[in-house]
Amino acid sequence: MSEIHPHSVSVQYKGKDHSILPQFVRRFRGGWAARLLGVPAVLLLFVFPVAKLVWLSFQSDAGITLAHYRELIHQERFWITLQSTVTVVLGSTALSLLLGTVFAWFVAYTDIGRKRMLHPAILLCFILPSYVLTLSWSSFIGPQGWVSQLLQWINPGLTPWSMYSMGGIIFVMGIHHFPLVYMLTLDVFRKIPRDLEWAARAGGLGKFKTFCRITLPLALPGLTAGGLLVFLASLDNFGIPAFLGTPVNISVLSTLIYEEIVGFGPSAFARGASLSVLLGTAAVLGSLLQWMLLRKSHAPDAVQPDSVPRYSLGKFRKPVSAALWAFLLLITAVPVSSMISLSLKRAYGLGLTASNLTFDNYRYILFENPRVWTSIQNSLILSLVTMLVCLAAGSLFAYLRVRKPSPWTKAAEIAASVPYTLPGIVFALSMILVWMEPIPGWNPGIYGTMSILFIAYICRFLILQIRTGVTAFMQIDASIEEAARVSGAGIRRRWTAVLLPLVLPGLLTGGILVFLMSLTELTVSALLYASGSQTIGVTIFSFEQAGDTLYSTALSSLIVALIGAGGAVLLLIRKWNSRQGEGGHSHEY
Amino acid sequence: MRTVKSGLILSALAAMLVFSGCSDKGQASQAQSGSGNGASISGKLSFYTSQPEEDATKLAAAFNQKYPGVDVAIFRSGTEEVTAKLQAEKQAGQIQADVLLLADSVTFESLKKQDLLQAYKSPELGEIPAELADPDGMYTGTKVMATVLATNTQKVKTAPTSWKVLTEAAAKDTGIMPSPLYSGAAAYNIGVLSRTDGFGWEFLQAVKDNGMAVIKGNGAVMKAVASGEKSYGMVVDFMVAREKAKGSPVELTYPEEGVPIITEPIGIMKDAKNTAAAQAFVDFVLSEDGQKLAAEIGYSPIRKGISAPQGLKSISEMKILSGDLAKLTDERESDKQKFIDMFGQ
């Protein structure tokens, strides 16, 4: 699943004490009510699941034990999996770093054309759910795909390499995550003062040496942070190795945990828990490292990004722009088109001729299989409710966090970031363990229904809303609220007339992000769904597992259309937001 | 000037309060048991199966034509995953399934041992071969399905006659089979083959050494063979016949040594919330209409007097490889573990 890591949104808090808190907040502040409700809720939702998971991995009938870990160490399969995980994570991180840096450098420093359009095109790779991107590539390169046909045409003996391999996983993961590196490094590049580079050039260094000695060292913290972010995303990713690795016996940690749990049931919970502890630890360490790096690299925050091109490409401008565009088209648009063409086939294994074209697969998934409809409805309801709950609770918390920083809220924020920092599969397993029997002997009947998905989604994505909310509230100086208060506006009026109009676009951006993430979620749902609560991602995954590629590609093609619509809305809000930002001060009330 | 609903703050506050209870809007509607008057059958029926998605959907639709009041909720995955799910639900305190239709009798034997099934002797049993139903009425076979050799006709010109081809140079790195960790049919086949004279674990090791790929389910095996990605597949017969009828370049062979067969039994869970609908469903599957539907979809029916679809052998024409049911049941988990160790899955 695509992840926009909370750590990529760096936030600093001003520790000023504003005494203009709205009344209810003041009543809550330090208030017993908030803590009485808040602390147990935070503990139950964010801390307890992880504690239970860790506990289970050390637990046996005979008390505390390392037996589960010992069992792992003796399994050849575990070591093979570990090796694959390291290879996949390192390989895809390297690829993402390379692509992300190259694109960021061109967009930040050169005068290539259509930068405004290039930006969303780069993000597209990341916005598409990983399993959709995977299906696109496997149908593009597969024996029925366009590449294969091209090669056949050149020479009947030629066949494309298989996407169902280590290389395939690394490649798709690399292109899926490179926009993360791009987003982080773009700003870093723009903030490097150009006078330093000029000085180096004036001192007689060549272009390349200047880059190596000036630009690269200054960009390094940003690059490392980007690398770590991709590292975390790769550890977390389940869709790509599940679609491309499982069919050919390549497991990574996330898919191994999944296989254990769905293949063996409760008897594998302890094994799954110990695997999860290992995977979770790696993710938490990565997050900590990243957080420390970002704190260190806050220094140049005062520097204004400088987006004036520094290098003119001259006569190369057109070819370079064309090359970048061609590459972007090749990694998304072309495979997606190939997937769509596959979804129009009558039977798998037939050539692509007019007589073999049909809309039957679409008819089947839309009209003949009620379960697909159920899954679309489920996903829509899930993402809508998750968005609304996160919008309300996340934004309110963000407000408290900004206006009234305290150790309590800080701790709560850290707790809320846990479900997102942990790889999805680990988080899902911890949810099963908690909600199956929260208290021994008591089964609330949440596991196996939609409820557990609601809880899981909200817990996992709340932090995204909190971070965007914090950023939105930070941009509004407390004096504005104060002015409204002094002018006699009551709390309701202060919110409706002053605060909300200013922060709503920012909050909605977060909300839409949560919505999109929930809509296409696969990892958590794959472990938690039951009959009647399947989601879109799970349905595509099930089709693919059962060999119904024609249906999985058809449904994926529909998702691409849905996401396109969602992305368009997001861009509109961004536009509206930037207009608001410009005219923010001349608002008339 | 923009006005925002004044209720927003209150609802935000409410959300925060509710948040501690974390929204129960998602409560799936609790299944109601039969409507109570006994004559008309209605309510929710939770149907767990390992049949291909399309077939399960067709079956539910045909059942609904007869019993429009029943809302069939399907959960579909590989047999092994469905049973894992049942175990998880059992641990969570409530099994959600009412009716099960999974690959093989071994799976049902183990559920019967755990006392998760209830006995039901359908009035249709008279037309079903007695040896393909549980004597205690806990489960009944619904069709006959052999695991056969599928070949891609573009890659393999002369159809093989023996399972041994999978260990020979012809099939080097071009064979594919379903995983016993997912597919019940595959788990059954491994159990039978590893205990059959002339095969055993040695045969499986030789197959592995010959570069056999292991993929999740039978459907995926079929896809790989149909697309020419692989040339030889071990797969359930109906899929090959069906794919061949669609025009894919595939051929099916019943090897001379014999074939393991499974019967996709159906059974009712002990804690079924909607027993009336569950029994009606079992009756329908075993009835003449249900069996005709199965044949239409492309399965060899189990009911006497209904002929197998074109391209498939009926049970009387097959040479069957089988094993001791009790032993297969007891050792299913260790067989799976052995397979993991051997194939490094």
mmCIF file with all atom_site columns, N, CA, C and O in Angstrom, chain A residues 33-72:
data_model
loop_
_atom_site.group_PDB
_atom_site.id
_atom_site.type_symbol
_atom_site.label_atom_id
_atom_site.label_alt_id
_atom_site.label_comp_id
_atom_site.label_asym_id
_atom_site.label_entity_id
_atom_site.label_seq_id
_atom_site.pdbx_PDB_ins_code
_atom_site.Cartn_x
_atom_site.Cartn_y
_atom_site.Cartn_z
_atom_site.occupancy
_atom_site.B_iso_or_equiv
_atom_site.pdbx_formal_charge
_atom_site.auth_seq_id
_atom_site.auth_comp_id
_atom_site.auth_asym_id
_atom_site.auth_atom_id
_atom_site.pdbx_PDB_model_num
ATOM 1   N N  . ALA A 1 33 ? -11.387 14.993  32.991 1.00 0.00 ? 33 ALA A N  1
ATOM 2   C CA . ALA A 1 33 ? -12.228 14.339  31.978 1.00 0.00 ? 33 ALA A CA 1
ATOM 3   C C  . ALA A 1 33 ? -11.382 13.854  30.811 1.00 0.00 ? 33 ALA A C  1
ATOM 4   O O  . ALA A 1 33 ? -11.464 12.707  30.385 1.00 0.00 ? 33 ALA A O  1
ATOM 5   N N  . ALA A 1 34 ? -10.552 14.773  30.307 1.00 0.00 ? 34 ALA A N  1
ATOM 6   C CA . ALA A 1 34 ? -9.760  14.433  29.125 1.00 0.00 ? 34 ALA A CA 1
ATOM 7   C C  . ALA A 1 34 ? -8.857  13.248  29.414 1.00 0.00 ? 34 ALA A C  1
ATOM 8   O O  . ALA A 1 34 ? -8.728  12.333  28.610 1.00 0.00 ? 34 ALA A O  1
ATOM 9   N N  . ARG A 1 35 ? -8.236  13.303  30.584 1.00 0.00 ? 35 ARG A N  1
ATOM 10  C CA . ARG A 1 35 ? -7.291  12.228  30.865 1.00 0.00 ? 35 ARG A CA 1
ATOM 11  C C  . ARG A 1 35 ? -8.008  10.924  31.153 1.00 0.00 ? 35 ARG A C  1
ATOM 12  O O  . ARG A 1 35 ? -7.562  9.860   30.735 1.00 0.00 ? 35 ARG A O  1
ATOM 13  N N  . LEU A 1 36 ? -9.114  11.049  31.849 1.00 0.00 ? 36 LEU A N  1
ATOM 14  C CA . LEU A 1 36 ? -9.857  9.839   32.179 1.00 0.00 ? 36 LEU A CA 1
ATOM 15  C C  . LEU A 1 36 ? -10.309 9.132   30.911 1.00 0.00 ? 36 LEU A C  1
ATOM 16  O O  . LEU A 1 36 ? -10.298 7.916   30.821 1.00 0.00 ? 36 LEU A O  1
ATOM 17  N N  . LEU A 1 37 ? -10.723 9.925   29.933 1.00 0.00 ? 37 LEU A N  1
ATOM 18  C CA . LEU A 1 37 ? -11.168 9.320   28.678 1.00 0.00 ? 37 LEU A CA 1
ATOM 19  C C  . LEU A 1 37 ? -9.988  9.031   27.767 1.00 0.00 ? 37 LEU A C  1
ATOM 20  O O  . LEU A 1 37 ? -9.897  7.986   27.152 1.00 0.00 ? 37 LEU A O  1
ATOM 21  N N  . GLY A 1 38 ? -9.129  10.024  27.687 1.00 0.00 ? 38 GLY A N  1
ATOM 22  C CA . GLY A 1 38 ? -8.058  9.968   26.692 1.00 0.00 ? 38 GLY A CA 1
ATOM 23  C C  . GLY A 1 38 ? -7.031  8.897   26.967 1.00 0.00 ? 38 GLY A C  1
ATOM 24  O O  . GLY A 1 38 ? -6.690  8.117   26.089 1.00 0.00 ? 38 GLY A O  1
ATOM 25  N N  . VAL A 1 39 ? -6.559  8.863   28.197 1.00 0.00 ? 39 VAL A N  1
ATOM 26  C CA . VAL A 1 39 ? -5.447  7.953   28.485 1.00 0.00 ? 39 VAL A CA 1
ATOM 27  C C  . VAL A 1 39 ? -5.839  6.490   28.245 1.00 0.00 ? 39 VAL A C  1
ATOM 28  O O  . VAL A 1 39 ? -5.152  5.792   27.506 1.00 0.00 ? 39 VAL A O  1
ATOM 29  N N  . PRO A 1 40 ? -6.966  6.031   28.801 1.00 0.00 ? 40 PRO A N  1
ATOM 30  C CA . PRO A 1 40 ? -7.322  4.629   28.520 1.00 0.00 ? 40 PRO A CA 1
ATOM 31  C C  . PRO A 1 40 ? -7.556  4.376   27.038 1.00 0.00 ? 40 PRO A C  1
ATOM 32  O O  . PRO A 1 40 ? -7.166  3.336   26.513 1.00 0.00 ? 40 PRO A O  1
ATOM 33  N N  . ALA A 1 41 ? -8.165  5.363   26.363 1.00 0.00 ? 41 ALA A N  1
ATOM 34  C CA . ALA A 1 41 ? -8.440  5.166   24.935 1.00 0.00 ? 41 ALA A CA 1
ATOM 35  C C  . ALA A 1 41 ? -7.137  5.014   24.172 1.00 0.00 ? 41 ALA A C  1
ATOM 36  O O  . ALA A 1 41 ? -6.969  4.094   23.366 1.00 0.00 ? 41 ALA A O  1
ATOM 37  N N  . VAL A 1 42 ? -6.212  5.923   24.433 1.00 0.00 ? 42 VAL A N  1
ATOM 38  C CA . VAL A 1 42 ? -4.925  5.861   23.733 1.00 0.00 ? 42 VAL A CA 1
ATOM 39  C C  . VAL A 1 42 ? -4.211  4.553   24.059 1.00 0.00 ? 42 VAL A C  1
ATOM 40  O O  . VAL A 1 42 ? -3.683  3.878   23.177 1.00 0.00 ? 42 VAL A O  1
ATOM 41  N N  . LEU A 1 43 ? -4.263  4.191   25.337 1.00 0.00 ? 43 LEU A N  1
ATOM 42  C CA . LEU A 1 43 ? -3.594  2.949   25.726 1.00 0.00 ? 43 LEU A CA 1
ATOM 43  C C  . LEU A 1 43 ? -4.224  1.750   25.028 1.00 0.00 ? 43 LEU A C  1
ATOM 44  O O  . LEU A 1 43 ? -3.537  0.931   24.441 1.00 0.00 ? 43 LEU A O  1
ATOM 45  N N  . LEU A 1 44 ? -5.552  1.688   25.065 1.00 0.00 ? 44 LEU A N  1
ATOM 46  C CA . LEU A 1 44 ? -6.242  0.522   24.495 1.00 0.00 ? 44 LEU A CA 1
ATOM 47  C C  . LEU A 1 44 ? -6.016  0.436   22.991 1.00 0.00 ? 44 LEU A C  1
ATOM 48  O O  . LEU A 1 44 ? -5.760  -0.631  22.445 1.00 0.00 ? 44 LEU A O  1
ATOM 49  N N  . LEU A 1 45 ? -6.101  1.595   22.313 1.00 0.00 ? 45 LEU A N  1
ATOM 50  C CA . LEU A 1 45 ? -6.078  1.564   20.855 1.00 0.00 ? 45 LEU A CA 1
ATOM 51  C C  . LEU A 1 45 ? -4.670  1.489   20.288 1.00 0.00 ? 45 LEU A C  1
ATOM 52  O O  . LEU A 1 45 ? -4.449  0.887   19.251 1.00 0.00 ? 45 LEU A O  1
ATOM 53  N N  . PHE A 1 46 ? -3.729  2.151   20.930 1.00 0.00 ? 46 PHE A N  1
ATOM 54  C CA . PHE A 1 46 ? -2.419  2.278   20.289 1.00 0.00 ? 46 PHE A CA 1
ATOM 55  C C  . PHE A 1 46 ? -1.293  1.522   20.989 1.00 0.00 ? 46 PHE A C  1
ATOM 56  O O  . PHE A 1 46 ? -0.342  1.107   20.357 1.00 0.00 ? 46 PHE A O  1
ATOM 57  N N  . VAL A 1 47 ? -1.402  1.381   22.299 1.00 0.00 ? 47 VAL A N  1
ATOM 58  C CA . VAL A 1 47 ? -0.268  0.808   23.015 1.00 0.00 ? 47 VAL A CA 1
ATOM 59  C C  . VAL A 1 47 ? -0.486  -0.673  23.328 1.00 0.00 ? 47 VAL A C  1
ATOM 60  O O  . VAL A 1 47 ? 0.372   -1.506  23.084 1.00 0.00 ? 47 VAL A O  1
ATOM 61  N N  . PHE A 1 48 ? -1.685  -0.971  23.811 1.00 0.00 ? 48 PHE A N  1
ATOM 62  C CA . PHE A 1 48 ? -1.983  -2.332  24.221 1.00 0.00 ? 48 PHE A CA 1
ATOM 63  C C  . PHE A 1 48 ? -1.771  -3.376  23.116 1.00 0.00 ? 48 PHE A C  1
ATOM 64  O O  . PHE A 1 48 ? -1.165  -4.428  23.361 1.00 0.00 ? 48 PHE A O  1
ATOM 65  N N  . PRO A 1 49 ? -2.243  -3.097  21.860 1.00 0.00 ? 49 PRO A N  1
ATOM 66  C CA . PRO A 1 49 ? -2.056  -4.111  20.811 1.00 0.00 ? 49 PRO A CA 1
ATOM 67  C C  . PRO A 1 49 ? -0.594  -4.506  20.632 1.00 0.00 ? 49 PRO A C  1
ATOM 68  O O  . PRO A 1 49 ? -0.266  -5.687  20.510 1.00 0.00 ? 49 PRO A O  1
ATOM 69  N N  . VAL A 1 50 ? 0.270   -3.504  20.630 1.00 0.00 ? 50 VAL A N  1
ATOM 70  C CA . VAL A 1 50 ? 1.692   -3.796  20.412 1.00 0.00 ? 50 VAL A CA 1
ATOM 71  C C  . VAL A 1 50 ? 2.255   -4.573  21.595 1.00 0.00 ? 50 VAL A C  1
ATOM 72  O O  . VAL A 1 50 ? 2.991   -5.545  21.437 1.00 0.00 ? 50 VAL A O  1
ATOM 73  N N  . ALA A 1 51 ? 1.844   -4.149  22.806 1.00 0.00 ? 51 ALA A N  1
ATOM 74  C CA . ALA A 1 51 ? 2.325   -4.844  24.000 1.00 0.00 ? 51 ALA A CA 1
ATOM 75  C C  . ALA A 1 51 ? 1.899   -6.313  23.964 1.00 0.00 ? 51 ALA A C  1
ATOM 76  O O  . ALA A 1 51 ? 2.684   -7.207  24.257 1.00 0.00 ? 51 ALA A O  1
ATOM 77  N N  . LYS A 1 52 ? 0.668   -6.529  23.540 1.00 0.00 ? 52 LYS A N  1
ATOM 78  C CA . LYS A 1 52 ? 0.147   -7.895  23.523 1.00 0.00 ? 52 LYS A CA 1
ATOM 79  C C  . LYS A 1 52 ? 0.916   -8.756  22.504 1.00 0.00 ? 52 LYS A C  1
ATOM 80  O O  . LYS A 1 52 ? 1.201   -9.922  22.751 1.00 0.00 ? 52 LYS A O  1
ATOM 81  N N  . LEU A 1 53 ? 1.232   -8.124  21.384 1.00 0.00 ? 53 LEU A N  1
ATOM 82  C CA . LEU A 1 53 ? 1.975   -8.833  20.335 1.00 0.00 ? 53 LEU A CA 1
ATOM 83  C C  . LEU A 1 53 ? 3.349   -9.264  20.849 1.00 0.00 ? 53 LEU A C  1
ATOM 84  O O  . LEU A 1 53 ? 3.765   -10.417 20.691 1.00 0.00 ? 53 LEU A O  1
ATOM 85  N N  . VAL A 1 54 ? 4.039   -8.326  21.476 1.00 0.00 ? 54 VAL A N  1
ATOM 86  C CA . VAL A 1 54 ? 5.374   -8.626  21.990 1.00 0.00 ? 54 VAL A CA 1
ATOM 87  C C  . VAL A 1 54 ? 5.276   -9.710  23.060 1.00 0.00 ? 54 VAL A C  1
ATOM 88  O O  . VAL A 1 54 ? 6.051   -10.673 23.076 1.00 0.00 ? 54 VAL A O  1
ATOM 89  N N  . TRP A 1 55 ? 4.284   -9.568  23.914 1.00 0.00 ? 55 TRP A N  1
ATOM 90  C CA . TRP A 1 55 ? 4.096   -10.527 25.001 1.00 0.00 ? 55 TRP A CA 1
ATOM 91  C C  . TRP A 1 55 ? 3.879   -11.935 24.459 1.00 0.00 ? 55 TRP A C  1
ATOM 92  O O  . TRP A 1 55 ? 4.508   -12.893 24.918 1.00 0.00 ? 55 TRP A O  1
ATOM 93  N N  . LEU A 1 56 ? 3.037   -12.030 23.434 1.00 0.00 ? 56 LEU A N  1
ATOM 94  C CA . LEU A 1 56 ? 2.721   -13.349 22.880 1.00 0.00 ? 56 LEU A CA 1
ATOM 95  C C  . LEU A 1 56 ? 3.966   -14.033 22.318 1.00 0.00 ? 56 LEU A C  1
ATOM 96  O O  . LEU A 1 56 ? 4.109   -15.249 22.391 1.00 0.00 ? 56 LEU A O  1
ATOM 97  N N  . SER A 1 57 ? 4.863   -13.221 21.759 1.00 0.00 ? 57 SER A N  1
ATOM 98  C CA . SER A 1 57 ? 6.038   -13.825 21.128 1.00 0.00 ? 57 SER A CA 1
ATOM 99  C C  . SER A 1 57 ? 6.992   -14.428 22.159 1.00 0.00 ? 57 SER A C  1
ATOM 100 O O  . SER A 1 57 ? 7.850   -15.221 21.819 1.00 0.00 ? 57 SER A O  1
ATOM 101 N N  . PHE A 1 58 ? 6.832   -14.018 23.429 1.00 0.00 ? 58 PHE A N  1
ATOM 102 C CA . PHE A 1 58 ? 7.700   -14.576 24.469 1.00 0.00 ? 58 PHE A CA 1
ATOM 103 C C  . PHE A 1 58 ? 6.960   -15.545 25.379 1.00 0.00 ? 58 PHE A C  1
ATOM 104 O O  . PHE A 1 58 ? 7.459   -15.951 26.398 1.00 0.00 ? 58 PHE A O  1
ATOM 105 N N  . GLN A 1 59 ? 5.722   -15.853 24.994 1.00 0.00 ? 59 GLN A N  1
ATOM 106 C CA . GLN A 1 59 ? 4.872   -16.588 25.911 1.00 0.00 ? 59 GLN A CA 1
ATOM 107 C C  . GLN A 1 59 ? 4.736   -18.044 25.490 1.00 0.00 ? 59 GLN A C  1
ATOM 108 O O  . GLN A 1 59 ? 4.684   -18.349 24.300 1.00 0.00 ? 59 GLN A O  1
ATOM 109 N N  . SER A 1 60 ? 4.677   -18.906 26.448 1.00 0.00 ? 60 SER A N  1
ATOM 110 C CA . SER A 1 60 ? 4.340   -20.301 26.152 1.00 0.00 ? 60 SER A CA 1
ATOM 111 C C  . SER A 1 60 ? 3.607   -20.857 27.356 1.00 0.00 ? 60 SER A C  1
ATOM 112 O O  . SER A 1 60 ? 3.418   -20.175 28.350 1.00 0.00 ? 60 SER A O  1
ATOM 113 N N  . ASP A 1 61 ? 3.218   -22.115 27.249 1.00 0.00 ? 61 ASP A N  1
ATOM 114 C CA . ASP A 1 61 ? 2.486   -22.714 28.370 1.00 0.00 ? 61 ASP A CA 1
ATOM 115 C C  . ASP A 1 61 ? 3.353   -22.731 29.624 1.00 0.00 ? 61 ASP A C  1
ATOM 116 O O  . ASP A 1 61 ? 2.855   -22.703 30.739 1.00 0.00 ? 61 ASP A O  1
ATOM 117 N N  . ALA A 1 62 ? 4.658   -22.757 29.402 1.00 0.00 ? 62 ALA A N  1
ATOM 118 C CA . ALA A 1 62 ? 5.561   -22.895 30.545 1.00 0.00 ? 62 ALA A CA 1
ATOM 119 C C  . ALA A 1 62 ? 6.029   -21.537 31.069 1.00 0.00 ? 62 ALA A C  1
ATOM 120 O O  . ALA A 1 62 ? 6.963   -21.458 31.834 1.00 0.00 ? 62 ALA A O  1
ATOM 121 N N  . GLY A 1 63 ? 5.404   -20.461 30.622 1.00 0.00 ? 63 GLY A N  1
ATOM 122 C CA . GLY A 1 63 ? 5.835   -19.141 31.079 1.00 0.00 ? 63 GLY A CA 1
ATOM 123 C C  . GLY A 1 63 ? 6.629   -18.432 29.999 1.00 0.00 ? 63 GLY A C  1
ATOM 124 O O  . GLY A 1 63 ? 6.461   -18.696 28.813 1.00 0.00 ? 63 GLY A O  1
ATOM 125 N N  . ILE A 1 64 ? 7.511   -17.547 30.448 1.00 0.00 ? 64 ILE A N  1
ATOM 126 C CA . ILE A 1 64 ? 8.260   -16.748 29.482 1.00 0.00 ? 64 ILE A CA 1
ATOM 127 C C  . ILE A 1 64 ? 9.359   -17.593 28.840 1.00 0.00 ? 64 ILE A C  1
ATOM 128 O O  . ILE A 1 64 ? 10.056  -18.340 29.524 1.00 0.00 ? 64 ILE A O  1
ATOM 129 N N  . THR A 1 65 ? 9.471   -17.445 27.532 1.00 0.00 ? 65 THR A N  1
ATOM 130 C CA . THR A 1 65 ? 10.376  -18.346 26.825 1.00 0.00 ? 65 THR A CA 1
ATOM 131 C C  . THR A 1 65 ? 10.904  -17.696 25.551 1.00 0.00 ? 65 THR A C  1
ATOM 132 O O  . THR A 1 65 ? 10.301  -16.774 25.015 1.00 0.00 ? 65 THR A O  1
ATOM 133 N N  . LEU A 1 66 ? 12.013  -18.196 25.093 1.00 0.00 ? 66 LEU A N  1
ATOM 134 C CA . LEU A 1 66 ? 12.536  -17.721 23.800 1.00 0.00 ? 66 LEU A CA 1
ATOM 135 C C  . LEU A 1 66 ? 12.304  -18.779 22.727 1.00 0.00 ? 66 LEU A C  1
ATOM 136 O O  . LEU A 1 66 ? 12.845  -18.698 21.637 1.00 0.00 ? 66 LEU A O  1
ATOM 137 N N  . ALA A 1 67 ? 11.470  -19.760 23.062 1.00 0.00 ? 67 ALA A N  1
ATOM 138 C CA . ALA A 1 67 ? 11.308  -20.915 22.180 1.00 0.00 ? 67 ALA A CA 1
ATOM 139 C C  . ALA A 1 67 ? 10.875  -20.525 20.772 1.00 0.00 ? 67 ALA A C  1
ATOM 140 O O  . ALA A 1 67 ? 11.362  -21.082 19.789 1.00 0.00 ? 67 ALA A O  1
ATOM 141 N N  . HIS A 1 68 ? 9.952   -19.551 20.668 1.00 0.00 ? 68 HIS A N  1
ATOM 142 C CA . HIS A 1 68 ? 9.457   -19.183 19.335 1.00 0.00 ? 68 HIS A CA 1
ATOM 143 C C  . HIS A 1 68 ? 10.582  -18.617 18.473 1.00 0.00 ? 68 HIS A C  1
ATOM 144 O O  . HIS A 1 68 ? 10.648  -18.865 17.285 1.00 0.00 ? 68 HIS A O  1
ATOM 145 N N  . TYR A 1 69 ? 11.447  -17.837 19.122 1.00 0.00 ? 69 TYR A N  1
ATOM 146 C CA . TYR A 1 69 ? 12.570  -17.278 18.367 1.00 0.00 ? 69 TYR A CA 1
ATOM 147 C C  . TYR A 1 69 ? 13.568  -18.368 18.013 1.00 0.00 ? 69 TYR A C  1
ATOM 148 O O  . TYR A 1 69 ? 14.132  -18.371 16.927 1.00 0.00 ? 69 TYR A O  1
ATOM 149 N N  . ARG A 1 70 ? 13.763  -19.281 18.970 1.00 0.00 ? 70 ARG A N  1
ATOM 150 C CA . ARG A 1 70 ? 14.692  -20.384 18.694 1.00 0.00 ? 70 ARG A CA 1
ATOM 151 C C  . ARG A 1 70 ? 14.198  -21.195 17.501 1.00 0.00 ? 70 ARG A C  1
ATOM 152 O O  . ARG A 1 70 ? 14.960  -21.554 16.616 1.00 0.00 ? 70 ARG A O  1
ATOM 153 N N  . GLU A 1 71 ? 12.899  -21.444 17.498 1.00 0.00 ? 71 GLU A N  1
ATOM 154 C CA . GLU A 1 71 ? 12.299  -22.215 16.410 1.00 0.00 ? 71 GLU A CA 1
ATOM 155 C C  . GLU A 1 71 ? 12.553  -21.529 15.061 1.00 0.00 ? 71 GLU A C  1
ATOM 156 O O  . GLU A 1 71 ? 12.897  -22.167 14.070 1.00 0.00 ? 71 GLU A O  1
ATOM 157 N N  . LEU A 1 72 ? 12.424  -20.204 15.069 1.00 0.00 ? 72 LEU A N  1
ATOM 158 C CA . LEU A 1 72 ? 12.656  -19.444 13.835 1.00 0.00 ? 72 LEU A CA 1
ATOM 159 C C  . LEU A 1 72 ? 14.089  -19.620 13.348 1.00 0.00 ? 72 LEU A C  1
ATOM 160 O O  . LEU A 1 72 ? 14.334  -19.857 12.165 1.00 0.00 ? 72 LEU A O  1
#
